[in-house]
PDB file of N, CA and C in Angstrom:
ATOM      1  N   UNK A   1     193.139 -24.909 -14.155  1.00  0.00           N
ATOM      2  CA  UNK A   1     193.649 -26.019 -13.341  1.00  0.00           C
ATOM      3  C   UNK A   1     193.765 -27.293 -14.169  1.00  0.00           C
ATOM      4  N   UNK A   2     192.701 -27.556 -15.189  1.00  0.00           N
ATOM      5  CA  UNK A   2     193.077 -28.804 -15.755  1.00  0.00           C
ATOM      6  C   UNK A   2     194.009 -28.764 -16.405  1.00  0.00           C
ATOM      7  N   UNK A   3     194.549 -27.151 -17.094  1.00  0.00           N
ATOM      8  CA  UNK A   3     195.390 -27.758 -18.270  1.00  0.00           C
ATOM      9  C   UNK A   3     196.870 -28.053 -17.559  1.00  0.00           C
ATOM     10  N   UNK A   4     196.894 -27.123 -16.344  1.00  0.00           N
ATOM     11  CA  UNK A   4     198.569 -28.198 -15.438  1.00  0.00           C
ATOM     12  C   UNK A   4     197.974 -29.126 -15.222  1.00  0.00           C
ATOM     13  N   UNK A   5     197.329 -30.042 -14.923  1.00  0.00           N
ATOM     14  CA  UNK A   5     197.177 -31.361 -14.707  1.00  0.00           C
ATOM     15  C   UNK A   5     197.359 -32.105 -16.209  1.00  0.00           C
ATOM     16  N   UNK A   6     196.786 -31.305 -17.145  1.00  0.00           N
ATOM     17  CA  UNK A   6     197.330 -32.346 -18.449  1.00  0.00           C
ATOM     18  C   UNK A   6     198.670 -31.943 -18.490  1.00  0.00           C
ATOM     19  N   UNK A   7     199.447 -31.185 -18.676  1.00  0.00           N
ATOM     20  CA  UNK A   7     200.623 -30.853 -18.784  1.00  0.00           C
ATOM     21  C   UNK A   7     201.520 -31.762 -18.129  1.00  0.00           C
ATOM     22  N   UNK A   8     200.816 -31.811 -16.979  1.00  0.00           N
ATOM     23  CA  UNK A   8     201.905 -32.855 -16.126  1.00  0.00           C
ATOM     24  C   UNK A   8     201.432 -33.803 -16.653  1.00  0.00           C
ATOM     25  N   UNK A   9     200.661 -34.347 -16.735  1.00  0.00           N
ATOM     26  CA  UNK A   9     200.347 -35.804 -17.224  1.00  0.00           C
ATOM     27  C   UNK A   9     200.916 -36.326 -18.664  1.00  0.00           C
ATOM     28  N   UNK A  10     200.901 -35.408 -19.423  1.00  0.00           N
ATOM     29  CA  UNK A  10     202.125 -35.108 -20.226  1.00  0.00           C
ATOM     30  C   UNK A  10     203.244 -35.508 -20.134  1.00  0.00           C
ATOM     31  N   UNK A  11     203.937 -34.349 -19.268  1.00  0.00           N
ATOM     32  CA  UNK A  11     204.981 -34.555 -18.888  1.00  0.00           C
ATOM     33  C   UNK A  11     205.506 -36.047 -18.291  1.00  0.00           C
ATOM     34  N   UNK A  12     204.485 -36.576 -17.469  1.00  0.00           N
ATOM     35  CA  UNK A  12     204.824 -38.179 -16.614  1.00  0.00           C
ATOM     36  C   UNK A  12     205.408 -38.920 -17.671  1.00  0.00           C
ATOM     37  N   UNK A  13     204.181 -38.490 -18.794  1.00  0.00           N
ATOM     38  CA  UNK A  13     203.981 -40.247 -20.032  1.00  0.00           C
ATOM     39  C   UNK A  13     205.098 -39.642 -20.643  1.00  0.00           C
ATOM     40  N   UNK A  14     205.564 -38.982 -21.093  1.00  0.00           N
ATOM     41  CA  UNK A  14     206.729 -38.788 -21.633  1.00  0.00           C
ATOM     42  C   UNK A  14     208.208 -39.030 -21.208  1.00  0.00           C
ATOM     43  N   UNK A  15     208.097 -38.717 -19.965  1.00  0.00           N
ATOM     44  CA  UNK A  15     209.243 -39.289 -19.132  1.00  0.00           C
ATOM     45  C   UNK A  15     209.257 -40.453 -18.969  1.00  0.00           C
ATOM     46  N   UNK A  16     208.207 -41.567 -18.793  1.00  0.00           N
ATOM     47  CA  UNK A  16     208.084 -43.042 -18.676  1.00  0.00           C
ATOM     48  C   UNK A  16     208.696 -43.249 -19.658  1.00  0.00           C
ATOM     49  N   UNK A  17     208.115 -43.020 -21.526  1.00  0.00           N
ATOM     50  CA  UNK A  17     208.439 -43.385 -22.092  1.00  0.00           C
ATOM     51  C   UNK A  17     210.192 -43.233 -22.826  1.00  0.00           C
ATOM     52  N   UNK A  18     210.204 -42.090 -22.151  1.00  0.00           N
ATOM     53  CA  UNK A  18     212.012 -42.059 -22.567  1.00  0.00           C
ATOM     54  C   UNK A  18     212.796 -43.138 -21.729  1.00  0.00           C
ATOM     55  N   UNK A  19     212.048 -42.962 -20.472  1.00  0.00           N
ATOM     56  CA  UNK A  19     213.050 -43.567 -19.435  1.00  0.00           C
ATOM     57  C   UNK A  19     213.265 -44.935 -20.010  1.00  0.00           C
ATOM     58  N   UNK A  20     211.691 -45.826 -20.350  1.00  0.00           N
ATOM     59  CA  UNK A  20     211.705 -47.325 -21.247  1.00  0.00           C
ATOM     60  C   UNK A  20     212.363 -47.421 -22.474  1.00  0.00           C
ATOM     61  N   UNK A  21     212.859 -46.664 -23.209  1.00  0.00           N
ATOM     62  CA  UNK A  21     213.298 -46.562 -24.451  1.00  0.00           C
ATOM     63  C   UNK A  21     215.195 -46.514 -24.092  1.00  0.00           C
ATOM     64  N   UNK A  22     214.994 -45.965 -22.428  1.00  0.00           N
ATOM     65  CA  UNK A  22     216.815 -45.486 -22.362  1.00  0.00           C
ATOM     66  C   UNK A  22     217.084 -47.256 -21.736  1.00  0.00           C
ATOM     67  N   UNK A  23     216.203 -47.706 -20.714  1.00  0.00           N
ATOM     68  CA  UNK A  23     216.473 -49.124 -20.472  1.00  0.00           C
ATOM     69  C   UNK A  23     216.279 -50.336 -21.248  1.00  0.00           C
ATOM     70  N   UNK A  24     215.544 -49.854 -22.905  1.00  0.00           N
ATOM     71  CA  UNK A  24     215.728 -50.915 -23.686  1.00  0.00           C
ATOM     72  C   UNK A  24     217.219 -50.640 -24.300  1.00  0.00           C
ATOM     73  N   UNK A  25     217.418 -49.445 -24.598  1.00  0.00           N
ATOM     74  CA  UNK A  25     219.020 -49.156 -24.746  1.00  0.00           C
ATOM     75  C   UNK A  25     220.068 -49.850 -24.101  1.00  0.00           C
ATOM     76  N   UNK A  26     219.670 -49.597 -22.915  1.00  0.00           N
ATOM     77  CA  UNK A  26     220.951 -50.091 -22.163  1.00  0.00           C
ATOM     78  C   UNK A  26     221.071 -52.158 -22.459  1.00  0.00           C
ATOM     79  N   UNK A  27     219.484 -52.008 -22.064  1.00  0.00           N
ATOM     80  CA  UNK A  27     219.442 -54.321 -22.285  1.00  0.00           C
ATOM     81  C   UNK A  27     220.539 -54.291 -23.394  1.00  0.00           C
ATOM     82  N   UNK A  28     220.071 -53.669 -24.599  1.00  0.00           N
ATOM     83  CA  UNK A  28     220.079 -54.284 -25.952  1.00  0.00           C
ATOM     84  C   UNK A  28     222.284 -53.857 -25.784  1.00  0.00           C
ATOM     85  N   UNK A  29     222.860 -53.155 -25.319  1.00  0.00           N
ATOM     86  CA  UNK A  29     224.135 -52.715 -25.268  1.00  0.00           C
ATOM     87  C   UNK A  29     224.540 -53.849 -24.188  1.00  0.00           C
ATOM     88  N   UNK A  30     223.998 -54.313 -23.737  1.00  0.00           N
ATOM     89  CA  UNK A  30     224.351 -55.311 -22.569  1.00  0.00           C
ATOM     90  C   UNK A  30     224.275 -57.122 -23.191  1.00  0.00           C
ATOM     91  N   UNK A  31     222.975 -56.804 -23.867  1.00  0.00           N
ATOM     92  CA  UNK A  31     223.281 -58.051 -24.859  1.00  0.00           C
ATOM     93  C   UNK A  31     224.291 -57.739 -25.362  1.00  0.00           C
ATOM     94  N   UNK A  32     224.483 -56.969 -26.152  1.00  0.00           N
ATOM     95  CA  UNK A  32     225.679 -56.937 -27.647  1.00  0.00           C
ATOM     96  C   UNK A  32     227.138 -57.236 -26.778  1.00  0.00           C
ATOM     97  N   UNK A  33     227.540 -56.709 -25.559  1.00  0.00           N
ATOM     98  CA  UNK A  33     228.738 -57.047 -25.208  1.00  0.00           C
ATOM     99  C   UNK A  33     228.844 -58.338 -24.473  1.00  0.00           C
ATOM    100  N   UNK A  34     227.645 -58.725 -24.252  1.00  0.00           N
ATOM    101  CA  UNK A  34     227.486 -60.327 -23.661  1.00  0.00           C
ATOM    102  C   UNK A  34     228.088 -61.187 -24.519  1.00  0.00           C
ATOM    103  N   UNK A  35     226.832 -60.746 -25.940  1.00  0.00           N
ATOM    104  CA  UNK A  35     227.628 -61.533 -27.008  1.00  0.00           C
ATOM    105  C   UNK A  35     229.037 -61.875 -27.747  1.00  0.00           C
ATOM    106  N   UNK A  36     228.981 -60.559 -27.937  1.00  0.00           N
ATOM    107  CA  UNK A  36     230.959 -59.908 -27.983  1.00  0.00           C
ATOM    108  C   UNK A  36     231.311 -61.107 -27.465  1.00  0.00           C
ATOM    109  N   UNK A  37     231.347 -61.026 -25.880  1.00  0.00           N
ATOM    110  CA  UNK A  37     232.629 -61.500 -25.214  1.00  0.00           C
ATOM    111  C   UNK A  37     232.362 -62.784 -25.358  1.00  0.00           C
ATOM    112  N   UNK A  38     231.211 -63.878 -25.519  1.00  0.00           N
ATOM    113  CA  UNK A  38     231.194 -64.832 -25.584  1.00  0.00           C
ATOM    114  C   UNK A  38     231.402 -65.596 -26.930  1.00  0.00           C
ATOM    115  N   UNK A  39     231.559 -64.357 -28.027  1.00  0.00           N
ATOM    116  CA  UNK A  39     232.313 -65.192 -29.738  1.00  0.00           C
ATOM    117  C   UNK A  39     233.905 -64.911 -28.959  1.00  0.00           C
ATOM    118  N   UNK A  40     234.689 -63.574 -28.478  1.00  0.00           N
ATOM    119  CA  UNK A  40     235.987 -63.498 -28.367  1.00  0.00           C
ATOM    120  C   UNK A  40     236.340 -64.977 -27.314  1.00  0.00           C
ATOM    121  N   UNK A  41     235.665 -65.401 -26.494  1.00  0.00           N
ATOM    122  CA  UNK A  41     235.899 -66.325 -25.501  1.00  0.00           C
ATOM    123  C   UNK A  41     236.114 -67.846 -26.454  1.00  0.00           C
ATOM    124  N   UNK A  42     235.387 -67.810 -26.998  1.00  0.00           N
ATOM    125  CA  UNK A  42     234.848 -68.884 -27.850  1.00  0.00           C
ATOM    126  C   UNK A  42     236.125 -69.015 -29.011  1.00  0.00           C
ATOM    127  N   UNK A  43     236.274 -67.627 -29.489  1.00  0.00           N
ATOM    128  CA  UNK A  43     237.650 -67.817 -30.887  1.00  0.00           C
ATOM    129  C   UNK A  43     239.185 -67.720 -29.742  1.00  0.00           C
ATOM    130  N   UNK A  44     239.102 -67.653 -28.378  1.00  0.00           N
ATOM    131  CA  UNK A  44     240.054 -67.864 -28.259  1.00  0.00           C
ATOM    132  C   UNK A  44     240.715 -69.251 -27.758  1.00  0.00           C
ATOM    133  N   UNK A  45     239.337 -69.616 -27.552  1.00  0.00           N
ATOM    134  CA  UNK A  45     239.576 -71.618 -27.017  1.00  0.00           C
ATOM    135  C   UNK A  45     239.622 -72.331 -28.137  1.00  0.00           C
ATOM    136  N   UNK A  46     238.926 -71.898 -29.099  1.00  0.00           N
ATOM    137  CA  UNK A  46     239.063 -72.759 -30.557  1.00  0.00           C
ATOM    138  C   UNK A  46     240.723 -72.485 -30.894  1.00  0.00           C
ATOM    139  N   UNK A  47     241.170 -71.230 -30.675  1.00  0.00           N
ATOM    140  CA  UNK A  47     242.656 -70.870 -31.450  1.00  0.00           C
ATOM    141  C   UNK A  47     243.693 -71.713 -30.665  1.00  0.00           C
ATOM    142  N   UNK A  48     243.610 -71.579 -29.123  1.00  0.00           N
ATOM    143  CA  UNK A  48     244.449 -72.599 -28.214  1.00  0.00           C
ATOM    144  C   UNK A  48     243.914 -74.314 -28.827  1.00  0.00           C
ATOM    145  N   UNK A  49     242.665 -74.553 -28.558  1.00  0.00           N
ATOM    146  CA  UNK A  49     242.539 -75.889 -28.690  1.00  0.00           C
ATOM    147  C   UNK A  49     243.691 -76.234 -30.371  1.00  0.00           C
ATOM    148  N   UNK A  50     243.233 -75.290 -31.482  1.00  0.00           N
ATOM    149  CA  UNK A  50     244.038 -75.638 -32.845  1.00  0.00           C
ATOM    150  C   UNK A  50     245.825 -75.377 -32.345  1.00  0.00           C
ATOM    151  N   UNK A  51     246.224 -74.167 -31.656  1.00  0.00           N
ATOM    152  CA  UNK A  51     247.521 -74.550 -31.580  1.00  0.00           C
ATOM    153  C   UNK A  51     247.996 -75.474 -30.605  1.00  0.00           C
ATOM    154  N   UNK A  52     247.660 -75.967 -29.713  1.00  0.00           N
ATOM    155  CA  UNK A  52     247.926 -77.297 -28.816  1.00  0.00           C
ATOM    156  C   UNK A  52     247.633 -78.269 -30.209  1.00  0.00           C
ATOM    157  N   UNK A  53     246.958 -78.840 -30.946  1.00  0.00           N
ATOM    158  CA  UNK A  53     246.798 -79.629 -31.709  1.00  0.00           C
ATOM    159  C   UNK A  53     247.685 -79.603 -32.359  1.00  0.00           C
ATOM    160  N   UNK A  54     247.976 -78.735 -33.218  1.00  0.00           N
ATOM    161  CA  UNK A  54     249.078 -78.707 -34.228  1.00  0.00           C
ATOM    162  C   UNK A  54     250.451 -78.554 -33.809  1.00  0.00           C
ATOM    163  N   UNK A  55     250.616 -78.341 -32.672  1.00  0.00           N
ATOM    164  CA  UNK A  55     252.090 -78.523 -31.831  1.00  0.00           C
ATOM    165  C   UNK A  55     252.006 -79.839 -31.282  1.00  0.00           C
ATOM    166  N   UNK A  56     250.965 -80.204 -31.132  1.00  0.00           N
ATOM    167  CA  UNK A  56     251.263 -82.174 -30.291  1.00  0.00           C
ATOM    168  C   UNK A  56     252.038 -83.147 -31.116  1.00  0.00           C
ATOM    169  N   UNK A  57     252.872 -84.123 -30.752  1.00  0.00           N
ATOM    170  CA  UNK A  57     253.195 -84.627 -31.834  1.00  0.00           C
ATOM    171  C   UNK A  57     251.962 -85.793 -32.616  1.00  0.00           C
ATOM    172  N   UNK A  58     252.378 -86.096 -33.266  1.00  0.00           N
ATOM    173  CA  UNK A  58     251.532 -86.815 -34.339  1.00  0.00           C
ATOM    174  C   UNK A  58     251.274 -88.759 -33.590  1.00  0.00           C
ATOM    175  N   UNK A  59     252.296 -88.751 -32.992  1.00  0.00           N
ATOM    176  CA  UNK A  59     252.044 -90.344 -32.396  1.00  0.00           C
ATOM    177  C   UNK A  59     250.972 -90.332 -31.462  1.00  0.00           C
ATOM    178  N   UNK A  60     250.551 -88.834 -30.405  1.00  0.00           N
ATOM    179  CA  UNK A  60     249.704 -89.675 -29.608  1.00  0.00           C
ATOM    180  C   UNK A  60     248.576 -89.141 -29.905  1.00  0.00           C
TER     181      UNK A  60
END
């Protein structure tokens, strides 16, 4: 009887620990496209802000 009870107990901590390892996965993929999108967001207001600039005329 004890050794199914270690087995499962086993089994639990092992499953916890995949399961924590699959939801640090997922954070860390959730950062990275956070980030992504907030350099693409970022190089695309810098690229408008430079071509509005360089198309304005020069007097105002």
């Amino acid at each position: 009887m004890d050794e199914v009870v270690d087995e499962v107990t086993t089994a639990v901590c092992v499953t916890v620990l995949v399961g924590l390892l699959v939801m640090l996965l997922v954070v860390l993929v959730l950062v990275d496209v956070v980030v992504m999108v907030v350099v693409v967001v970022d190089a695309v207001v810098v690229g408008v802000v430079v071509v509005v600039e360089v198309n304005r005329p020069l007097g105002t």
